[in-house]
Coordinates of C-alpha atoms in Angstrom, one line a residue:
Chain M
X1 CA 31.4 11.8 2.3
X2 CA 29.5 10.6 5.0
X3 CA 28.0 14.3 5.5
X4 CA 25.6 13.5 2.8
X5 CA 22.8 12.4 5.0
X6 CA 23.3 15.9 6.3
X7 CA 23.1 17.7 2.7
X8 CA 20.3 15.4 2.0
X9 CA 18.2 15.8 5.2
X10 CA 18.8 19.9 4.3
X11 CA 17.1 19.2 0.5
X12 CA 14.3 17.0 2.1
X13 CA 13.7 20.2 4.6
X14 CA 14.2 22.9 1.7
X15 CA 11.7 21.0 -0.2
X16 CA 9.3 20.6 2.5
X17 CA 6.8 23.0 1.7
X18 CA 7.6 23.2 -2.4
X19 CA 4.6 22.3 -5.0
X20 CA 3.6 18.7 -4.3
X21 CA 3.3 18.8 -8.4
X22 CA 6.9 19.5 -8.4
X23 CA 9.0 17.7 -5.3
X24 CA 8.1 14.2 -4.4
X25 CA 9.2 15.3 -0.7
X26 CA 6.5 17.9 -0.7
X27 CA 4.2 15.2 -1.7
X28 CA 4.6 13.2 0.5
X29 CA 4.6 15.7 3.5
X30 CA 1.2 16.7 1.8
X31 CA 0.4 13.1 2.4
X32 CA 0.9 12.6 5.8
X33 CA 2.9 10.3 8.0
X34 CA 1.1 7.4 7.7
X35 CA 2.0 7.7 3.8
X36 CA 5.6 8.3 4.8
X37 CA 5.7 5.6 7.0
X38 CA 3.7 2.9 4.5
X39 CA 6.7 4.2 2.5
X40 CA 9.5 3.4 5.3
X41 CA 8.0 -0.2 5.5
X42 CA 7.8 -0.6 1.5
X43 CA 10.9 0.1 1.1
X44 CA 12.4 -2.0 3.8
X45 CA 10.6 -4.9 2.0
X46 CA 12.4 -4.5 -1.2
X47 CA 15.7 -4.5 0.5
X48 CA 14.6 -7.9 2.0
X49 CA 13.6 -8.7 -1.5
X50 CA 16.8 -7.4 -3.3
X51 CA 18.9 -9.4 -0.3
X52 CA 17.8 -12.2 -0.8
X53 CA 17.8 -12.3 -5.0
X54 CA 21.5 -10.8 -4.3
X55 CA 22.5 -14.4 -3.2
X56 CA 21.8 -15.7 -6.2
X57 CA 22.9 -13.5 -8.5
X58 CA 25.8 -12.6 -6.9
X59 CA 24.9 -8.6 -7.2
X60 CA 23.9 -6.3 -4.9
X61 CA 23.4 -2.8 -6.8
X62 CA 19.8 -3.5 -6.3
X63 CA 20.4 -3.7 -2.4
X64 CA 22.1 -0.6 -2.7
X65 CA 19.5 1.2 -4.3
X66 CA 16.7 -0.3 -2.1
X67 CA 19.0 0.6 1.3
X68 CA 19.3 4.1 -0.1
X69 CA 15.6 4.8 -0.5
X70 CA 15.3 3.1 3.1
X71 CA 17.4 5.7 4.7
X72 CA 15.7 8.4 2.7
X73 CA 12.2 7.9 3.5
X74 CA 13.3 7.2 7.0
X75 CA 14.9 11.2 6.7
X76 CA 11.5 12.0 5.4
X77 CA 10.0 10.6 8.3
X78 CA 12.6 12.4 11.0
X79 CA 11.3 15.4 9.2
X80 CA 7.8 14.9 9.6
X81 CA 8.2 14.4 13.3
X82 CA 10.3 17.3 13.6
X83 CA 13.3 15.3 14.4
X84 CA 16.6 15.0 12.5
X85 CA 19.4 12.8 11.5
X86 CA 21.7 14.5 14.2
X87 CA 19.7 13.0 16.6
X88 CA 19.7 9.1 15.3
X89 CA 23.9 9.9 15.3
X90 CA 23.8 11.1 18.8
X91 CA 22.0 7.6 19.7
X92 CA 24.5 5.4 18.0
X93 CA 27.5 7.6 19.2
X94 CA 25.6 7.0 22.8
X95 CA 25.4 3.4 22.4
X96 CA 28.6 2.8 20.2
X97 CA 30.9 5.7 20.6
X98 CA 34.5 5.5 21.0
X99 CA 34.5 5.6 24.7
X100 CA 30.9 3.5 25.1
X101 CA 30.5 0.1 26.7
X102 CA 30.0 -1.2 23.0
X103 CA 33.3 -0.3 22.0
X104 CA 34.5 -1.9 25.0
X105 CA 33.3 -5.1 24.4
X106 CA 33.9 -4.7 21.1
X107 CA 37.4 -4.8 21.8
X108 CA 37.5 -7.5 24.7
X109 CA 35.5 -9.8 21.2
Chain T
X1 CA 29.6 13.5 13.8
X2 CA 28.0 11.7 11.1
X3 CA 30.9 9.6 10.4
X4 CA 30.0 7.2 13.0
X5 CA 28.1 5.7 10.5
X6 CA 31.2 4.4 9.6
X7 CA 32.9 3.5 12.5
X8 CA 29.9 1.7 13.3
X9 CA 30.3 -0.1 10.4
X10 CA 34.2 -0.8 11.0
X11 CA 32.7 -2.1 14.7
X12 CA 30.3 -4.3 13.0
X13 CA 33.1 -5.8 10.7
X14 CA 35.3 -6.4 13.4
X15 CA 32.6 -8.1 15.6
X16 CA 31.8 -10.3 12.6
X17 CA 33.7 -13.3 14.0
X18 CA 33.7 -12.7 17.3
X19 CA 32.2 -15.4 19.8
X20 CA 28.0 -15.4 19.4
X21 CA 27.9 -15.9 23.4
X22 CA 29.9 -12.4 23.8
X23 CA 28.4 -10.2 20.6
X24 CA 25.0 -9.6 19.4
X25 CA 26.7 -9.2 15.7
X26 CA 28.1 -12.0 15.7
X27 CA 25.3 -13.7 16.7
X28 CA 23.1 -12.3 13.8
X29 CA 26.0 -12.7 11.2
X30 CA 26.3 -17.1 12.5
X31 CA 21.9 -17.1 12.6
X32 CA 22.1 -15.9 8.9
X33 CA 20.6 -13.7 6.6
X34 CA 17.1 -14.7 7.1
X35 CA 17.4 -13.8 10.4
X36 CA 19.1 -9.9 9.5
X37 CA 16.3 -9.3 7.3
X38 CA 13.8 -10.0 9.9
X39 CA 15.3 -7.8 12.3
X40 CA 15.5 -5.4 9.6
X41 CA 11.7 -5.7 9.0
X42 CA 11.2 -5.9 13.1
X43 CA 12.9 -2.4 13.6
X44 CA 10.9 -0.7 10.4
X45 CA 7.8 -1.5 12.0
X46 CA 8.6 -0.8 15.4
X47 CA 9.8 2.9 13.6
X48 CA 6.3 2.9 12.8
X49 CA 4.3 2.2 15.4
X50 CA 7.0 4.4 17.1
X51 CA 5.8 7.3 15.0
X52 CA 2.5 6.6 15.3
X53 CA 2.6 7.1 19.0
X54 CA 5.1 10.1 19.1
X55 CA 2.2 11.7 17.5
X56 CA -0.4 11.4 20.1
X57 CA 2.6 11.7 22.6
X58 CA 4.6 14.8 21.3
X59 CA 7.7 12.9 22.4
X60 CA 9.6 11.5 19.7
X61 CA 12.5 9.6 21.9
X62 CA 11.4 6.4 21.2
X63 CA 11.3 7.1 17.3
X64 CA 14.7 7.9 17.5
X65 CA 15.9 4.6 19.2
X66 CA 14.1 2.8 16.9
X67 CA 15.6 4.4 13.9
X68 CA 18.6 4.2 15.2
X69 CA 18.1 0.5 15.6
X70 CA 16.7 0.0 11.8
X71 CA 20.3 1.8 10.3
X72 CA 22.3 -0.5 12.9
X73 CA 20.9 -3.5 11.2
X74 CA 20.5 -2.0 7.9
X75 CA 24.4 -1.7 8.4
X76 CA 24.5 -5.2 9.5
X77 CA 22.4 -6.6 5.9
X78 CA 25.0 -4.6 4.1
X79 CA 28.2 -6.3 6.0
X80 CA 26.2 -9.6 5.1
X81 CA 26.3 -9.5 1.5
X82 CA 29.9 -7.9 1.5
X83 CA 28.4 -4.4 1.0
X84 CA 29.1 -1.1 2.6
X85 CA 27.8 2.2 4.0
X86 CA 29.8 3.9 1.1
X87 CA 27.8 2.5 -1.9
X88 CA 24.5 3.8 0.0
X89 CA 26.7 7.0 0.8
X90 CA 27.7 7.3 -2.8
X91 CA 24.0 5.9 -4.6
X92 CA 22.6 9.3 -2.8
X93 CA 25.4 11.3 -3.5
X94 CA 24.5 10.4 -6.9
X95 CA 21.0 11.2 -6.8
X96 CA 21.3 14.1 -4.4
X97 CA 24.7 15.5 -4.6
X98 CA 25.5 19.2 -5.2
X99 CA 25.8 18.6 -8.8
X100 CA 23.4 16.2 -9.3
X101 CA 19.9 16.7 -10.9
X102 CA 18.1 16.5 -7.9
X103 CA 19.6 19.7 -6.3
X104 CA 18.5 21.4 -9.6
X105 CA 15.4 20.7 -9.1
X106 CA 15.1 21.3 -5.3
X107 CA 16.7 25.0 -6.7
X108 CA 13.5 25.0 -9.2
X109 CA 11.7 24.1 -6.0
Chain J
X1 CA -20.0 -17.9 5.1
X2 CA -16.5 -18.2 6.0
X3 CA -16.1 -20.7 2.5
X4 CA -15.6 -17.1 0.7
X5 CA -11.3 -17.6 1.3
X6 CA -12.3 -20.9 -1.0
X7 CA -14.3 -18.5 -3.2
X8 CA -11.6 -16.1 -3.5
X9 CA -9.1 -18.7 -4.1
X10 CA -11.3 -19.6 -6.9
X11 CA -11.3 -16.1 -8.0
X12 CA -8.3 -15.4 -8.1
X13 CA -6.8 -18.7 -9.7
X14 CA -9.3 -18.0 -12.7
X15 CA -8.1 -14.5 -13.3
X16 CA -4.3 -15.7 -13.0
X17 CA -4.1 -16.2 -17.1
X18 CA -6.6 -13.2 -17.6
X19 CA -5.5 -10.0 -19.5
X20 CA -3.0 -7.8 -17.2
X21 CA -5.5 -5.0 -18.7
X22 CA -8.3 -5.9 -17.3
X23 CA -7.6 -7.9 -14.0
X24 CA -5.9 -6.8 -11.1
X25 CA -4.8 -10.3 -10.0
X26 CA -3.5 -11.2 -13.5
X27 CA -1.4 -7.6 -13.4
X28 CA 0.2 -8.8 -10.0
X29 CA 0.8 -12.9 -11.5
X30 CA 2.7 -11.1 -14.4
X31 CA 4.8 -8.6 -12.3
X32 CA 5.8 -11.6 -10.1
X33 CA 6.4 -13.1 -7.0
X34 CA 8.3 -9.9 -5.7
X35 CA 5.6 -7.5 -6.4
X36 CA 3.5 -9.7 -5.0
X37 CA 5.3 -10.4 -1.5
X38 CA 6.2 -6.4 -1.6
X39 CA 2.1 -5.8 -1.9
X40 CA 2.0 -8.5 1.1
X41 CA 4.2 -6.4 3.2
X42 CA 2.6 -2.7 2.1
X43 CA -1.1 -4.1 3.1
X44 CA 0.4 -5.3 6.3
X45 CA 1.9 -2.1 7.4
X46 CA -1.3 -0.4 6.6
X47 CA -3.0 -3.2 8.8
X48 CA -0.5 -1.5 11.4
X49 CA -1.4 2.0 10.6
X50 CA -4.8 1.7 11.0
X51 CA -5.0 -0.2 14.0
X52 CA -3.0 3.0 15.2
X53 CA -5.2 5.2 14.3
X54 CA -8.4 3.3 15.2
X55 CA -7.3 3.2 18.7
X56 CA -7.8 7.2 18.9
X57 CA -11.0 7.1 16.2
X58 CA -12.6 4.0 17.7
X59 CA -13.3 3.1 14.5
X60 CA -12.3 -0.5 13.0
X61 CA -13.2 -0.1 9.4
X62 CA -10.1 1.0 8.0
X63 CA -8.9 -2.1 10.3
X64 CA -11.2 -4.6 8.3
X65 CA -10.4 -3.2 4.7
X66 CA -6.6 -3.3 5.6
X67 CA -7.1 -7.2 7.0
X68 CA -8.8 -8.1 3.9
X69 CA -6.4 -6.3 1.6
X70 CA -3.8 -8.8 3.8
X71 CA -5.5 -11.8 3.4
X72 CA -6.3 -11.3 -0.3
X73 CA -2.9 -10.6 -1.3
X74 CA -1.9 -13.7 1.2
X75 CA -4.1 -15.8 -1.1
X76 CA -2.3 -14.6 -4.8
X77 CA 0.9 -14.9 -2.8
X78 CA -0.1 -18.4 -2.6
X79 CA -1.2 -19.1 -5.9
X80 CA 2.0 -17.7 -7.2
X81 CA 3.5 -20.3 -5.5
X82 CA 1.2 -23.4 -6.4
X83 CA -0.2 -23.1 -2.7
X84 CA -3.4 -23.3 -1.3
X85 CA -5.6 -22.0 1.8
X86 CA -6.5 -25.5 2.0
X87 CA -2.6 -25.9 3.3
X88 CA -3.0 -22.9 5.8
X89 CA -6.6 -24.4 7.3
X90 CA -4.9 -28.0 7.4
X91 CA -1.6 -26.1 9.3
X92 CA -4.0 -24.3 11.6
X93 CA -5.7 -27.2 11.8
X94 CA -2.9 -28.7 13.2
X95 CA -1.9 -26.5 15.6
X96 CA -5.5 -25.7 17.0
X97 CA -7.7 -28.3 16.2
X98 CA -10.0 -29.8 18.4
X99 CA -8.4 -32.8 19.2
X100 CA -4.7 -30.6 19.2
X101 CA -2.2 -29.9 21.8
X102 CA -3.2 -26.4 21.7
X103 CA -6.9 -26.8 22.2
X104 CA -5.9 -29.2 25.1
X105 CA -3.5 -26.2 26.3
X106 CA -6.8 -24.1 25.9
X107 CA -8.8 -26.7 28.1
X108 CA -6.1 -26.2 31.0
X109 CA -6.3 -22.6 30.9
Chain B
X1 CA -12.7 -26.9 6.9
X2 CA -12.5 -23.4 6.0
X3 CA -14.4 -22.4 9.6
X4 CA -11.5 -23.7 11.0
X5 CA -10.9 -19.7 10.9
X6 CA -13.9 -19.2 13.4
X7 CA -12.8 -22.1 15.6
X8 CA -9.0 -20.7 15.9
X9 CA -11.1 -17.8 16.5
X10 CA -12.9 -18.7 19.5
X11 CA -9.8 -20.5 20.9
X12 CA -8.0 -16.4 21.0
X13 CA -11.4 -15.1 22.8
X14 CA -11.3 -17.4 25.1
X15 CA -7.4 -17.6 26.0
X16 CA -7.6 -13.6 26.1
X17 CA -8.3 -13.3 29.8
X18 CA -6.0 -16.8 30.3
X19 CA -2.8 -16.5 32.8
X20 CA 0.0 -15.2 30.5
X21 CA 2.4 -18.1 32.1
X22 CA 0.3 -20.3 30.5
X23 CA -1.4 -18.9 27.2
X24 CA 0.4 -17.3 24.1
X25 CA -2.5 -15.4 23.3
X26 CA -2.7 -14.0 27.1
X27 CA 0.5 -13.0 27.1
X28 CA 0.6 -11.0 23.4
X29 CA -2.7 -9.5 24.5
X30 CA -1.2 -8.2 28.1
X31 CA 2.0 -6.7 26.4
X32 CA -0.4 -4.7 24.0
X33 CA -1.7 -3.9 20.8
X34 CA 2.1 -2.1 19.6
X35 CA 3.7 -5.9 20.6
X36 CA 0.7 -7.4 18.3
X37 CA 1.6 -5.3 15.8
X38 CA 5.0 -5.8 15.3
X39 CA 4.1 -9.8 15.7
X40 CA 1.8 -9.5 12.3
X41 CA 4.6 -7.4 10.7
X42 CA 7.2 -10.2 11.9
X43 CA 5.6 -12.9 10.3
X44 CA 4.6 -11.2 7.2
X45 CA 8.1 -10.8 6.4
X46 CA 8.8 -14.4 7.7
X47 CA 5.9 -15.0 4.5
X48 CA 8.7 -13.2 2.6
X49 CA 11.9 -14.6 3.2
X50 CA 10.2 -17.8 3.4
X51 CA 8.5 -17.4 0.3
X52 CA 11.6 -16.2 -2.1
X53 CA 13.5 -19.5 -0.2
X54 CA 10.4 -21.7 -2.0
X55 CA 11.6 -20.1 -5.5
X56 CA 14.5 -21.7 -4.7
X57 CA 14.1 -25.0 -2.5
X58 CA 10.9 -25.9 -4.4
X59 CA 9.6 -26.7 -0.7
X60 CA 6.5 -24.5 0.2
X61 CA 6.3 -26.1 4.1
X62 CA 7.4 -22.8 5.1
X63 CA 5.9 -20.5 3.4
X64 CA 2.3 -22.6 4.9
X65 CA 3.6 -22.1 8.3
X66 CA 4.5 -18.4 7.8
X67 CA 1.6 -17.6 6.5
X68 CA -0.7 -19.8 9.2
X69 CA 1.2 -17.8 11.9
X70 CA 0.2 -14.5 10.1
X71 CA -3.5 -15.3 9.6
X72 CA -2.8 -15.9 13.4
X73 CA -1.6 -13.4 14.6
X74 CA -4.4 -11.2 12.5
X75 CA -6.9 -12.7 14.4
X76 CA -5.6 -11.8 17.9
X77 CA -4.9 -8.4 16.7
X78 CA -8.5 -8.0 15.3
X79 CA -9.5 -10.1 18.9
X80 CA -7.4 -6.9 20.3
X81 CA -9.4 -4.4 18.7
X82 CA -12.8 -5.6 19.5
X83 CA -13.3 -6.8 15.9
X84 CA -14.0 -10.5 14.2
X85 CA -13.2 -12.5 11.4
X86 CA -16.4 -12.3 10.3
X87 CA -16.1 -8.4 9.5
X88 CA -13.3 -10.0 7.4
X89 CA -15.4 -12.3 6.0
X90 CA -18.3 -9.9 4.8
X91 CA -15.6 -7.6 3.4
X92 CA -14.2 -9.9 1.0
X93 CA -18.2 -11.0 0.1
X94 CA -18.9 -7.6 -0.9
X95 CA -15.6 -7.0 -2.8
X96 CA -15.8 -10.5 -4.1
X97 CA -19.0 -12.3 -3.7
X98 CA -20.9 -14.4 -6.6
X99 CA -23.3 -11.1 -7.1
X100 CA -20.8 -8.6 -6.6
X101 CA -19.2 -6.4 -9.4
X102 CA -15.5 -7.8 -9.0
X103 CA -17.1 -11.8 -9.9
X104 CA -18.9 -10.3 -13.1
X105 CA -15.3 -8.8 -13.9
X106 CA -14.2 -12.2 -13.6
X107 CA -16.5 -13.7 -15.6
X108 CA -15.9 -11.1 -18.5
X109 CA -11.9 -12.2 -18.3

């Protein structure tokens, strides 16, 4: 299931160039990056937000749903760059990959 | 590949109580959620000023570290408040799976 | 001239209890403290974007409206709270006042 | 008290060129404008948590230090940029000022 970020980073680059009327990706690609990345950062906020009302009400679908549009605006952002999700993988696999010093001391903890 | 989203997570959950001195999770998980979100927030700016200078740079490695580093601690929120990768997995499944209304409209697209 | 923070305050703790229709501060006071703190964050990252971007333009202006989109937003944030700038100047105060520790520090260097 | 803004002010100018062993301010302003940013973007999501832990604690001491450390680290990052708080000052005048359009809109809520 975790191949989703892949299907979803293929809809965010499908959509890339559709009618900005039509696909909120294409609008904000039309945007710009600094749009895109006010969005990153808004979005990061309300997961701060939802965390922190989640300890007191003791539910956290709200920090699901902020997380989720955190990870999608940052796909948006990989796209604008030209970059892509394989690429953030690659750097966590590098840093905490089976056979990486994380691991390691993962298992020595 | 992309499932080391999840064994990063199962690393993160094993780290949990593992001696501060010897893991950077568990230090983060004994300074408290305060302290998560702020990283959180910490990383999603660095992404941006990140971006910001991949632009005028053309070279987008930094971006990706930093990324990288905003889902690591996103990852470590979610372990936090007794959440999961799988509910984000699932919310965009839900929004942007094969069947879902999205995809319709990125076929409209 | 620098009294106008006072002013504002003043400002914006008359318009609290306005119509939602027809004031922007009394729009924010109903849609509450998390709006609020999420407007907080969104002017700050745009504080970061355009000092980005006036590095290569060499122009500030974007800078200054960001800064004072901050600070306003700073001062509602404390009104929603029952807080005042008078607590920030006596806080600064504090720290860098004349006869302070830091303006001592200053001295030295 | 409110010029306690310019004062603070003065204090960053003239730290600026200050041995960075020694000064705060020296050192943020040697490790760069990306480091200042991410300093303002730190604590204005310090304003945050701090600000949704007064909802709860009924204790604002926080959320005036949080907030005095943001308006700080503005400063230095407009000090870093060649700009004042004055700028600042004259921006929120126009958009706000007893003859300007936003105090008539006041006066008509």
């Amino acid at each position: 299931m975790s191949d989703i970020i892949e299907r979803l980073f293929q809809v965010i680059q499908d959509r890339r160039t559709a009618d900005p009327l039509n696909s909120y990706v294409a609008s904000l690609q039309q945007a710009g990056l600094n749009r895109i990345l006010e969005k990153v950062e808004e979005e990061s906020v309300e997961v701060v937000t939802a965390a922190k009302d989640a300890v007191i009400s003791q539910d956290t679908s709200d920090v699901v749903k902020e997380t989720a549009d955190l990870w999608f605006h940052s796909l948006v952002m990989l796209d604008c760059l030209g970059e892509t999700p394989t690429s953030i993988f690659t750097e966590l696999e590098r840093r905490f990959g089976i056979s990486g010093i994380a691991e390691k001391q993962s298992r020595k903890n």
